[in-house]
């Protein structure tokens, strides 16, 4: 950084830090009558929400939570979780959002590693807690979250009925707390949130974000989603419902944006297709985000076509895994507006979202699919480059490939107490994503593969994602995964596993013949055609719904090779 | 500030500062084909704009401008000025926007005080320069700005023809400079801009803003103007043209927002009614901002009614002085959407903008006028309070009055090398505005008066602004000013001066009778009725177009009192 002249400051002058409480304050100013809804169990307006967040802050004080202490949450997506997003952080404490899909032993690891002091836990997860409780080294007390209190069917009538170590039930504690609480000012680099991401090897890694980073991520979404209308979102007419878990990168940061805009928000609890579809309709949801698997589940639901009228106002941002053209078409045919985004746990997460410029908006829906399934255009305030194996930058010409490296105001600055893997992430001032991509001169990012999943065959590269995209467009294919397996002659060769749609009986030979025809028409490189195509009933996924290629390579190798 | 736990940072991790160059980078990403227009003289797209800003940076290097040096501009509103907004600041130098309406001696004072090193000056202002040049103590060189180069009528064909001390003509220098320039990273608290505000006494005061402050002001406008649609502004359909000079608080910061959104921008040069109206129509301008005087000039222009069709898409934010109900009605009748904002030079400037919430949007146009003429609703990220003379906070109940004090991420942190007046501005961590107002529970700010202009008569307060608002609604009144003058019996009494519309012959007695009738109907306090009403041909204004009440009190006292 070069030396410049800084602004002088008068002794009593004040310039506030960028804190999450500023997003909360905003929600009260202009449209506090809008609602936050939790399934059919609970609803409130923003005035009440602000009061409850302050009540929560007072509860934390009563539980002896000090600035810098960690408060963990194990819950389905709920208004309570949103209150923790804003309230826990604004007291100066750290919010640990626990991944409920991890194994109990991994949950145990993350809770001890993050030094959780107070744990808010939904009663559905008490069995997990029972299994690990004796080995938790830092937890002082628990608060139970129960949906039954909203229906009056709770069996918890007194503190004595709570499990040992519990301080109370969430709603009861809030009820007893004052609505007055002045959120303090503190350094904007204060640690606000933490959560764990599972890598391919070793223990889960703890990523973390500061108040400033989450504030700036909200500004980035605001600029892009609302300002540029990449995914038009108006507080006055739009209704937001996440279908990416709140434990996973703060539901991609959208709850902070929706809160600042005092937009109507709907929290669906546990993801059950019938509940999601019902909320979409009864609450008038217009904006969501999810991984392809969830969209696929909803689109293939037998109920979907009859909701076509309601689905036509629904905009869905897809991330986590590549959106295939097949799924994008199926969703579009139901009237759903789909757009891809790109990011990772380490990047808070948004680094790119699709945006059709004035020219591209003129394209036919068919032609738009190609753009809507790309990773997106580079987000506001994110600097992105492609790097080759020698650390040189690769041109943004739309075809040269390189690893995506990035800088920006909301990237995790390391992994908690894991300097070795942190140093792998950050090299030379650039965050290394492990994704191989090309970038067009007009800022479109096209992901080729994970560096680990790209298949090298006879000196040529096969993008497993591209091949999956081709398979997704074959009639009867519900889902597919393409992996590389060792080959004596070519080094590696691609292989595919496919899940069929109900009622179809596909044949590997038929699919291969179709691919061969594509090769002859010049639509596909011949080295892309998988050696073997195997039908399976389910494709292994990670805890956040991504295709688990490491698991496929290790556990399904023999199945695929027919050995 | 309380102590918290800060995020740890891996050695090679990077988190970028908030700099103006990030707003510039954004303009290139998605819609670089949109245009920036200067009168009928020059137009370019954002790709060219980005190249020119980099050429400018190289010119500055050639002129030996170092980080921390001050570059001054004396120009009408132009694309060149916009290039300086982004380019001068992004090199780490300080941009001094000179108020061309100050007297030559005041301009001289500000240039020496700001230590201008390089001066970009439009040829129209060479006579001013000639008068003060010998006394400028820090300027090393000048660059001339000429509109004639765009029409091929320039008489400047070689360096030898330039005045002594000049390094060249702007376009010629740009032409000779490379389009490659990597804007450096530096501390976000780097001094970016400075300009001078004239107080009621003493020399002009230098206010100043950092990169972070201007970045955050842009985020505030984005949240409010675009996010909440306080003044709907879409890059895809809106066209921006400032009619508040760029030397005055960076044209209220809108050029930074418009640039980041790569919206079409139109710069009108010198403000001539026929040019402004023509640009409004030919370039399809939809969003502007100005002081009431300019709006009044356009609304009363004989040409206005015939442009009604074009004016109906025009949204105008009014600030600087109070928007009277009379003017708001006249503008609304022409189809113009008007809204008030509130701020000052010291606050970058926006602290409030009118926003009609969902309920208020249902009100009749007539009822909306009352809201649209209020100072506005408190802006995102701005904290505002009312303070009484003893430093106590006054409730936000819609009627209690107090001085507006504020905090926020974009307030000047003092006056340059003026600790005494800086300490008056900042007391106890609050910026003291000198404006008396009430605030409603739903965040509306209603300004009563400047603390200096409020009239105290027989123990009662008269808001000069309220009284002017009443006068503005009388048929035939073009403009008015109400001031307090000493009175033996009451301490002070209000008096009014009025400018009539052409073709009217109003009588003071008739107006007073009308006001008396209002008193009898209970619509006006009797102590509000001015003692004397005097007709004048012009109302004295400050250099930024505000009614100069200090001047009226001192220079027109005898005229008003008839002595």
Short mmCIF file of N, CA, C and O in Angstrom, two decimals, chain A residues 224-326:
data_model
loop_
_atom_site.label_atom_id
_atom_site.label_comp_id
_atom_site.label_asym_id
_atom_site.label_seq_id
_atom_site.Cartn_x
_atom_site.Cartn_y
_atom_site.Cartn_z
N UNK A 224 -25.78 -5.64 -6.55
CA UNK A 224 -25.93 -6.55 -7.69
C UNK A 224 -27.37 -7.01 -7.86
O UNK A 224 -27.96 -6.89 -8.94
N UNK A 225 -27.93 -7.55 -6.77
CA UNK A 225 -29.26 -8.14 -6.83
C UNK A 225 -30.31 -7.06 -7.04
O UNK A 225 -31.18 -7.18 -7.91
N UNK A 226 -30.22 -5.98 -6.25
CA UNK A 226 -31.25 -4.94 -6.30
C UNK A 226 -30.86 -3.84 -7.28
O UNK A 226 -31.64 -3.46 -8.13
N UNK A 227 -29.61 -3.32 -7.14
CA UNK A 227 -29.20 -2.21 -7.99
C UNK A 227 -29.22 -2.58 -9.46
O UNK A 227 -29.89 -1.95 -10.27
N UNK A 228 -28.51 -3.63 -9.81
CA UNK A 228 -28.44 -4.05 -11.21
C UNK A 228 -29.59 -4.99 -11.58
O UNK A 228 -29.69 -5.41 -12.72
N UNK A 229 -30.39 -5.35 -10.61
CA UNK A 229 -31.52 -6.25 -10.86
C UNK A 229 -31.09 -7.59 -11.46
O UNK A 229 -31.76 -8.13 -12.34
N UNK A 230 -29.94 -8.10 -10.97
CA UNK A 230 -29.50 -9.42 -11.41
C UNK A 230 -30.57 -10.46 -11.05
O UNK A 230 -30.85 -11.38 -11.81
N UNK A 231 -31.15 -10.30 -9.87
CA UNK A 231 -32.32 -11.09 -9.44
C UNK A 231 -33.26 -10.08 -8.82
O UNK A 231 -33.23 -9.87 -7.61
N UNK A 232 -34.09 -9.40 -9.60
CA UNK A 232 -34.85 -8.26 -9.06
C UNK A 232 -35.48 -8.58 -7.71
O UNK A 232 -36.12 -9.62 -7.56
N UNK A 233 -35.29 -7.72 -6.75
CA UNK A 233 -35.77 -7.96 -5.39
C UNK A 233 -36.19 -6.64 -4.77
O UNK A 233 -35.36 -5.82 -4.40
N UNK A 234 -37.49 -6.42 -4.68
CA UNK A 234 -38.00 -5.19 -4.09
C UNK A 234 -38.64 -5.51 -2.75
O UNK A 234 -39.46 -6.43 -2.66
N UNK A 235 -38.31 -4.72 -1.76
CA UNK A 235 -38.96 -4.90 -0.46
C UNK A 235 -40.47 -4.76 -0.57
O UNK A 235 -41.22 -5.38 0.16
N UNK A 236 -40.91 -3.92 -1.51
CA UNK A 236 -42.34 -3.61 -1.60
C UNK A 236 -43.16 -4.76 -2.16
O UNK A 236 -44.34 -4.89 -1.86
N UNK A 237 -42.57 -5.60 -2.99
CA UNK A 237 -43.37 -6.64 -3.64
C UNK A 237 -42.78 -8.04 -3.50
O UNK A 237 -43.47 -9.01 -3.76
N UNK A 238 -41.51 -8.14 -3.11
CA UNK A 238 -40.90 -9.46 -3.05
C UNK A 238 -40.98 -10.08 -1.66
O UNK A 238 -41.01 -9.38 -0.65
N UNK A 239 -41.03 -11.39 -1.66
CA UNK A 239 -41.06 -12.17 -0.42
C UNK A 239 -39.94 -13.20 -0.50
O UNK A 239 -39.83 -13.96 -1.47
N UNK A 240 -39.10 -13.19 0.51
CA UNK A 240 -37.89 -14.02 0.51
C UNK A 240 -38.06 -15.27 1.36
O UNK A 240 -38.57 -15.21 2.47
N UNK A 241 -37.63 -16.41 0.83
CA UNK A 241 -37.58 -17.64 1.63
C UNK A 241 -36.31 -18.40 1.28
O UNK A 241 -36.12 -18.78 0.12
N UNK A 242 -35.41 -18.61 2.24
CA UNK A 242 -34.19 -19.38 1.95
C UNK A 242 -34.52 -20.86 1.83
O UNK A 242 -35.40 -21.35 2.53
N UNK A 243 -33.84 -21.54 0.91
CA UNK A 243 -33.89 -23.01 0.94
C UNK A 243 -32.45 -23.52 0.87
O UNK A 243 -32.16 -24.59 0.35
N UNK A 244 -31.54 -22.69 1.36
CA UNK A 244 -30.18 -23.13 1.68
C UNK A 244 -30.08 -22.95 3.19
O UNK A 244 -30.42 -21.88 3.68
N UNK A 245 -29.67 -23.95 3.91
CA UNK A 245 -29.75 -23.87 5.37
C UNK A 245 -29.03 -22.65 5.94
O UNK A 245 -27.99 -22.22 5.43
N UNK A 246 -29.58 -22.13 7.01
CA UNK A 246 -28.99 -20.95 7.65
C UNK A 246 -27.65 -21.28 8.28
O UNK A 246 -26.83 -20.39 8.51
N UNK A 247 -27.40 -22.57 8.57
CA UNK A 247 -26.08 -22.93 9.12
C UNK A 247 -25.01 -22.88 8.02
O UNK A 247 -23.82 -22.86 8.31
N UNK A 248 -25.47 -22.86 6.75
CA UNK A 248 -24.51 -22.94 5.64
C UNK A 248 -24.26 -21.55 5.05
O UNK A 248 -25.05 -21.05 4.25
N UNK A 249 -23.16 -20.92 5.45
CA UNK A 249 -22.79 -19.57 4.98
C UNK A 249 -23.96 -18.61 5.15
O UNK A 249 -24.30 -17.87 4.22
N UNK A 250 -24.55 -18.59 6.36
CA UNK A 250 -25.64 -17.66 6.68
C UNK A 250 -26.71 -17.63 5.60
O UNK A 250 -27.18 -16.54 5.21
N UNK A 251 -27.12 -18.80 5.11
CA UNK A 251 -28.10 -18.83 4.01
C UNK A 251 -27.66 -17.85 2.91
O UNK A 251 -28.45 -17.07 2.40
N UNK A 252 -26.38 -17.95 2.57
CA UNK A 252 -25.77 -17.16 1.51
C UNK A 252 -25.87 -15.64 1.75
O UNK A 252 -25.76 -14.85 0.81
N UNK A 253 -26.11 -15.24 2.99
CA UNK A 253 -26.11 -13.82 3.33
C UNK A 253 -27.39 -13.08 3.01
O UNK A 253 -27.54 -11.91 3.36
N UNK A 254 -28.35 -13.77 2.37
CA UNK A 254 -29.58 -13.08 1.99
C UNK A 254 -30.43 -12.63 3.18
O UNK A 254 -31.10 -11.60 3.08
N UNK A 255 -30.42 -13.36 4.32
CA UNK A 255 -31.23 -12.86 5.45
C UNK A 255 -30.79 -11.47 5.91
O UNK A 255 -31.62 -10.66 6.34
N UNK A 256 -29.50 -11.17 5.81
CA UNK A 256 -29.04 -9.82 6.19
C UNK A 256 -29.61 -8.77 5.23
O UNK A 256 -30.05 -7.70 5.64
N UNK A 257 -29.59 -9.08 3.94
CA UNK A 257 -30.12 -8.15 2.94
C UNK A 257 -31.63 -7.96 3.14
O UNK A 257 -32.12 -6.83 3.17
N UNK A 258 -32.34 -9.07 3.27
CA UNK A 258 -33.80 -8.99 3.41
C UNK A 258 -34.18 -8.20 4.66
O UNK A 258 -35.12 -7.42 4.65
N UNK A 259 -33.40 -8.39 5.75
CA UNK A 259 -33.68 -7.66 6.98
C UNK A 259 -33.44 -6.17 6.79
O UNK A 259 -34.28 -5.34 7.15
N UNK A 260 -32.31 -5.81 6.19
CA UNK A 260 -32.03 -4.39 5.97
C UNK A 260 -33.11 -3.73 5.12
O UNK A 260 -33.46 -2.57 5.34
N UNK A 261 -33.64 -4.48 4.14
CA UNK A 261 -34.67 -3.92 3.27
C UNK A 261 -36.06 -4.07 3.89
O UNK A 261 -37.04 -3.72 3.26
N UNK A 262 -36.15 -4.56 5.10
CA UNK A 262 -37.42 -4.89 5.75
C UNK A 262 -38.39 -5.54 4.76
O UNK A 262 -39.56 -5.18 4.69
N UNK A 263 -37.87 -6.50 4.02
CA UNK A 263 -38.72 -7.28 3.12
C UNK A 263 -39.41 -8.38 3.92
O UNK A 263 -38.92 -8.79 4.97
N UNK A 264 -40.54 -8.85 3.42
CA UNK A 264 -41.20 -9.99 4.06
C UNK A 264 -40.30 -11.22 3.93
O UNK A 264 -39.77 -11.49 2.85
N UNK A 265 -40.11 -11.95 5.03
CA UNK A 265 -39.27 -13.14 5.03
C UNK A 265 -40.06 -14.33 5.54
O UNK A 265 -40.85 -14.20 6.48
N UNK A 266 -39.82 -15.47 4.94
CA UNK A 266 -40.50 -16.70 5.32
C UNK A 266 -39.45 -17.76 5.64
O UNK A 266 -38.57 -18.03 4.81
N UNK A 267 -39.51 -18.34 6.83
CA UNK A 267 -38.56 -19.38 7.20
C UNK A 267 -39.29 -20.72 7.28
O UNK A 267 -40.27 -20.86 7.98
N UNK A 268 -38.76 -21.71 6.51
CA UNK A 268 -39.53 -22.93 6.30
C UNK A 268 -39.22 -24.06 7.27
O UNK A 268 -39.79 -25.16 7.11
N UNK A 269 -38.36 -23.84 8.26
CA UNK A 269 -38.03 -24.95 9.16
C UNK A 269 -37.29 -26.03 8.40
O UNK A 269 -36.44 -25.74 7.55
N UNK A 270 -37.63 -27.27 8.72
CA UNK A 270 -37.02 -28.41 8.02
C UNK A 270 -37.55 -28.45 6.59
O UNK A 270 -38.71 -28.15 6.34
N UNK A 271 -36.70 -28.83 5.63
CA UNK A 271 -37.11 -28.80 4.22
C UNK A 271 -37.93 -30.02 3.85
O UNK A 271 -37.39 -31.09 3.57
N UNK A 272 -39.23 -29.84 3.82
CA UNK A 272 -40.13 -30.91 3.37
C UNK A 272 -40.84 -30.38 2.13
O UNK A 272 -41.45 -29.30 2.19
N UNK A 273 -40.77 -31.11 1.00
CA UNK A 273 -41.31 -30.59 -0.26
C UNK A 273 -42.72 -30.02 -0.12
O UNK A 273 -42.99 -28.92 -0.60
N UNK A 274 -43.59 -30.72 0.57
CA UNK A 274 -44.98 -30.24 0.63
C UNK A 274 -45.09 -28.94 1.43
O UNK A 274 -45.88 -28.05 1.11
N UNK A 275 -44.25 -28.82 2.49
CA UNK A 275 -44.26 -27.58 3.28
C UNK A 275 -43.70 -26.43 2.45
O UNK A 275 -44.25 -25.32 2.42
N UNK A 276 -42.61 -26.69 1.74
CA UNK A 276 -41.99 -25.64 0.91
C UNK A 276 -42.98 -25.15 -0.14
O UNK A 276 -43.19 -23.95 -0.31
N UNK A 277 -43.61 -26.07 -0.84
CA UNK A 277 -44.57 -25.68 -1.88
C UNK A 277 -45.75 -24.93 -1.28
O UNK A 277 -46.21 -23.93 -1.84
N UNK A 278 -46.20 -25.38 -0.14
CA UNK A 278 -47.35 -24.71 0.50
C UNK A 278 -46.98 -23.27 0.89
O UNK A 278 -47.75 -22.33 0.64
N UNK A 279 -45.80 -23.10 1.49
CA UNK A 279 -45.37 -21.75 1.89
C UNK A 279 -45.17 -20.85 0.68
O UNK A 279 -45.50 -19.67 0.70
N UNK A 280 -44.62 -21.43 -0.39
CA UNK A 280 -44.43 -20.68 -1.63
C UNK A 280 -45.75 -20.03 -2.03
O UNK A 280 -45.78 -18.87 -2.46
N UNK A 281 -46.82 -20.80 -1.89
CA UNK A 281 -48.12 -20.32 -2.36
C UNK A 281 -48.81 -19.44 -1.33
O UNK A 281 -49.21 -18.32 -1.62
N UNK A 282 -48.93 -19.95 -0.09
CA UNK A 282 -49.71 -19.20 0.89
C UNK A 282 -49.04 -17.89 1.29
O UNK A 282 -49.71 -16.91 1.57
N UNK A 283 -47.73 -17.85 1.30
CA UNK A 283 -47.03 -16.63 1.71
C UNK A 283 -46.57 -15.80 0.52
O UNK A 283 -45.98 -14.74 0.70
N UNK A 284 -46.78 -16.29 -0.68
CA UNK A 284 -46.44 -15.50 -1.87
C UNK A 284 -44.95 -15.32 -2.09
O UNK A 284 -44.50 -14.25 -2.50
N UNK A 285 -44.19 -16.37 -1.81
CA UNK A 285 -42.73 -16.28 -1.94
C UNK A 285 -42.34 -16.00 -3.39
O UNK A 285 -42.89 -16.59 -4.33
N UNK A 286 -41.41 -15.07 -3.58
CA UNK A 286 -40.95 -14.72 -4.94
C UNK A 286 -39.46 -14.93 -5.14
O UNK A 286 -39.00 -14.99 -6.27
N UNK A 287 -38.68 -15.00 -4.05
CA UNK A 287 -37.23 -15.13 -4.20
C UNK A 287 -36.68 -16.18 -3.23
O UNK A 287 -36.94 -16.11 -2.03
N UNK A 288 -35.94 -17.13 -3.79
CA UNK A 288 -35.29 -18.14 -2.96
C UNK A 288 -33.92 -18.44 -3.55
O UNK A 288 -33.56 -17.93 -4.61
N UNK A 289 -33.19 -19.27 -2.83
CA UNK A 289 -31.92 -19.77 -3.34
C UNK A 289 -31.76 -21.18 -2.83
O UNK A 289 -32.21 -21.51 -1.71
N UNK A 290 -31.14 -22.05 -3.62
CA UNK A 290 -30.95 -23.43 -3.18
C UNK A 290 -29.91 -24.11 -4.05
O UNK A 290 -29.46 -23.56 -5.06
N UNK A 291 -29.54 -25.31 -3.63
CA UNK A 291 -28.65 -26.14 -4.45
C UNK A 291 -29.51 -26.84 -5.51
O UNK A 291 -30.72 -26.96 -5.34
N UNK A 292 -28.88 -27.31 -6.59
CA UNK A 292 -29.66 -27.96 -7.67
C UNK A 292 -30.51 -29.12 -7.17
O UNK A 292 -31.63 -29.32 -7.65
N UNK A 293 -30.00 -29.86 -6.21
CA UNK A 293 -30.74 -31.03 -5.72
C UNK A 293 -32.13 -30.66 -5.22
O UNK A 293 -33.11 -31.35 -5.48
N UNK A 294 -32.21 -29.56 -4.46
CA UNK A 294 -33.50 -29.12 -3.92
C UNK A 294 -34.42 -28.68 -5.05
O UNK A 294 -35.60 -29.02 -5.09
N UNK A 295 -33.86 -27.90 -5.99
CA UNK A 295 -34.69 -27.46 -7.12
C UNK A 295 -35.20 -28.67 -7.89
O UNK A 295 -36.38 -28.73 -8.27
N UNK A 296 -34.32 -29.64 -8.08
CA UNK A 296 -34.68 -30.87 -8.79
C UNK A 296 -35.83 -31.59 -8.06
O UNK A 296 -36.81 -32.02 -8.68
N UNK A 297 -35.71 -31.64 -6.74
CA UNK A 297 -36.74 -32.29 -5.93
C UNK A 297 -38.09 -31.60 -6.12
O UNK A 297 -39.13 -32.25 -6.30
N UNK A 298 -38.08 -30.27 -6.14
CA UNK A 298 -39.34 -29.54 -6.27
C UNK A 298 -39.89 -29.63 -7.69
O UNK A 298 -41.09 -29.82 -7.89
N UNK A 299 -39.00 -29.53 -8.66
CA UNK A 299 -39.41 -29.55 -10.07
C UNK A 299 -39.97 -30.92 -10.44
O UNK A 299 -40.94 -31.03 -11.19
N UNK A 300 -39.34 -31.98 -9.88
CA UNK A 300 -39.83 -33.32 -10.23
C UNK A 300 -40.97 -33.77 -9.33
O UNK A 300 -41.51 -34.87 -9.53
N UNK A 301 -41.32 -32.95 -8.35
CA UNK A 301 -42.44 -33.33 -7.49
C UNK A 301 -43.71 -33.44 -8.34
O UNK A 301 -43.98 -32.58 -9.18
N UNK A 302 -44.50 -34.51 -8.15
CA UNK A 302 -45.73 -34.68 -8.94
C UNK A 302 -46.66 -33.48 -8.79
O UNK A 302 -47.47 -33.19 -9.66
N UNK A 303 -46.53 -32.75 -7.66
CA UNK A 303 -47.43 -31.62 -7.39
C UNK A 303 -47.05 -30.37 -8.19
O UNK A 303 -47.87 -29.47 -8.37
N UNK A 304 -45.80 -30.32 -8.69
CA UNK A 304 -45.28 -29.08 -9.28
C UNK A 304 -46.16 -28.52 -10.41
O UNK A 304 -46.53 -27.34 -10.36
N UNK A 305 -46.53 -29.34 -11.44
CA UNK A 305 -47.27 -28.76 -12.55
C UNK A 305 -48.55 -28.05 -12.13
O UNK A 305 -48.91 -27.02 -12.68
N UNK A 306 -49.21 -28.56 -11.12
CA UNK A 306 -50.48 -27.93 -10.75
C UNK A 306 -50.28 -26.59 -10.04
O UNK A 306 -51.20 -25.81 -9.87
N UNK A 307 -49.04 -26.32 -9.62
CA UNK A 307 -48.73 -25.02 -9.01
C UNK A 307 -48.09 -24.04 -9.99
O UNK A 307 -47.56 -23.03 -9.61
N UNK A 308 -48.17 -24.40 -11.29
CA UNK A 308 -47.46 -23.62 -12.30
C UNK A 308 -47.76 -22.12 -12.18
O UNK A 308 -46.87 -21.29 -12.27
N UNK A 309 -49.02 -21.79 -11.96
CA UNK A 309 -49.41 -20.39 -11.86
C UNK A 309 -48.63 -19.67 -10.76
O UNK A 309 -48.20 -18.54 -10.92
N UNK A 310 -48.45 -20.36 -9.63
CA UNK A 310 -47.73 -19.75 -8.52
C UNK A 310 -46.23 -19.74 -8.73
O UNK A 310 -45.53 -18.84 -8.27
N UNK A 311 -45.76 -20.76 -9.44
CA UNK A 311 -44.31 -20.85 -9.63
C UNK A 311 -43.81 -19.78 -10.59
O UNK A 311 -42.64 -19.43 -10.59
N UNK A 312 -44.69 -19.22 -11.40
CA UNK A 312 -44.24 -18.28 -12.44
C UNK A 312 -43.76 -16.96 -11.85
O UNK A 312 -43.19 -16.16 -12.55
N UNK A 313 -44.00 -16.71 -10.57
CA UNK A 313 -43.45 -15.48 -10.00
C UNK A 313 -42.21 -15.78 -9.14
O UNK A 313 -41.70 -14.93 -8.44
N UNK A 314 -41.77 -17.04 -9.20
CA UNK A 314 -40.68 -17.47 -8.31
C UNK A 314 -39.33 -17.36 -9.00
O UNK A 314 -39.13 -17.90 -10.09
N UNK A 315 -38.40 -16.64 -8.37
CA UNK A 315 -37.03 -16.50 -8.87
C UNK A 315 -36.12 -17.29 -7.95
O UNK A 315 -36.19 -17.11 -6.73
N UNK A 316 -35.26 -18.12 -8.52
CA UNK A 316 -34.41 -18.97 -7.68
C UNK A 316 -32.95 -18.83 -8.11
O UNK A 316 -32.60 -19.02 -9.28
N UNK A 317 -32.12 -18.48 -7.16
CA UNK A 317 -30.68 -18.43 -7.39
C UNK A 317 -30.12 -19.79 -7.02
O UNK A 317 -30.37 -20.30 -5.93
N UNK A 318 -29.37 -20.38 -7.96
CA UNK A 318 -28.83 -21.72 -7.75
C UNK A 318 -27.33 -21.63 -7.53
O UNK A 318 -26.61 -20.95 -8.27
N UNK A 319 -26.86 -22.33 -6.51
CA UNK A 319 -25.42 -22.37 -6.26
C UNK A 319 -25.06 -23.67 -5.58
O UNK A 319 -25.89 -24.56 -5.42
N UNK A 320 -23.80 -23.77 -5.15
CA UNK A 320 -23.36 -24.96 -4.44
C UNK A 320 -22.82 -26.02 -5.39
O UNK A 320 -21.76 -26.57 -5.16
N UNK A 321 -23.57 -26.29 -6.44
CA UNK A 321 -23.11 -27.18 -7.51
C UNK A 321 -23.57 -26.53 -8.82
O UNK A 321 -24.39 -25.62 -8.81
N UNK A 322 -23.05 -27.04 -9.92
CA UNK A 322 -23.42 -26.48 -11.21
C UNK A 322 -24.89 -26.76 -11.51
O UNK A 322 -25.39 -27.86 -11.28
N UNK A 323 -25.58 -25.77 -12.02
CA UNK A 323 -26.94 -25.95 -12.52
C UNK A 323 -26.82 -26.53 -13.93
O UNK A 323 -26.23 -25.91 -14.80
N UNK A 324 -27.37 -27.73 -14.13
CA UNK A 324 -27.27 -28.32 -15.48
C UNK A 324 -28.33 -27.69 -16.39
O UNK A 324 -29.35 -27.19 -15.92
N UNK A 325 -28.08 -27.76 -17.70
CA UNK A 325 -29.03 -27.21 -18.65
C UNK A 325 -30.35 -27.96 -18.58
O UNK A 325 -31.42 -27.38 -18.74
N UNK A 326 -30.25 -29.29 -18.32
CA UNK A 326 -31.48 -30.09 -18.23
C UNK A 326 -32.39 -29.59 -17.12
O UNK A 326 -33.59 -29.36 -17.34
#
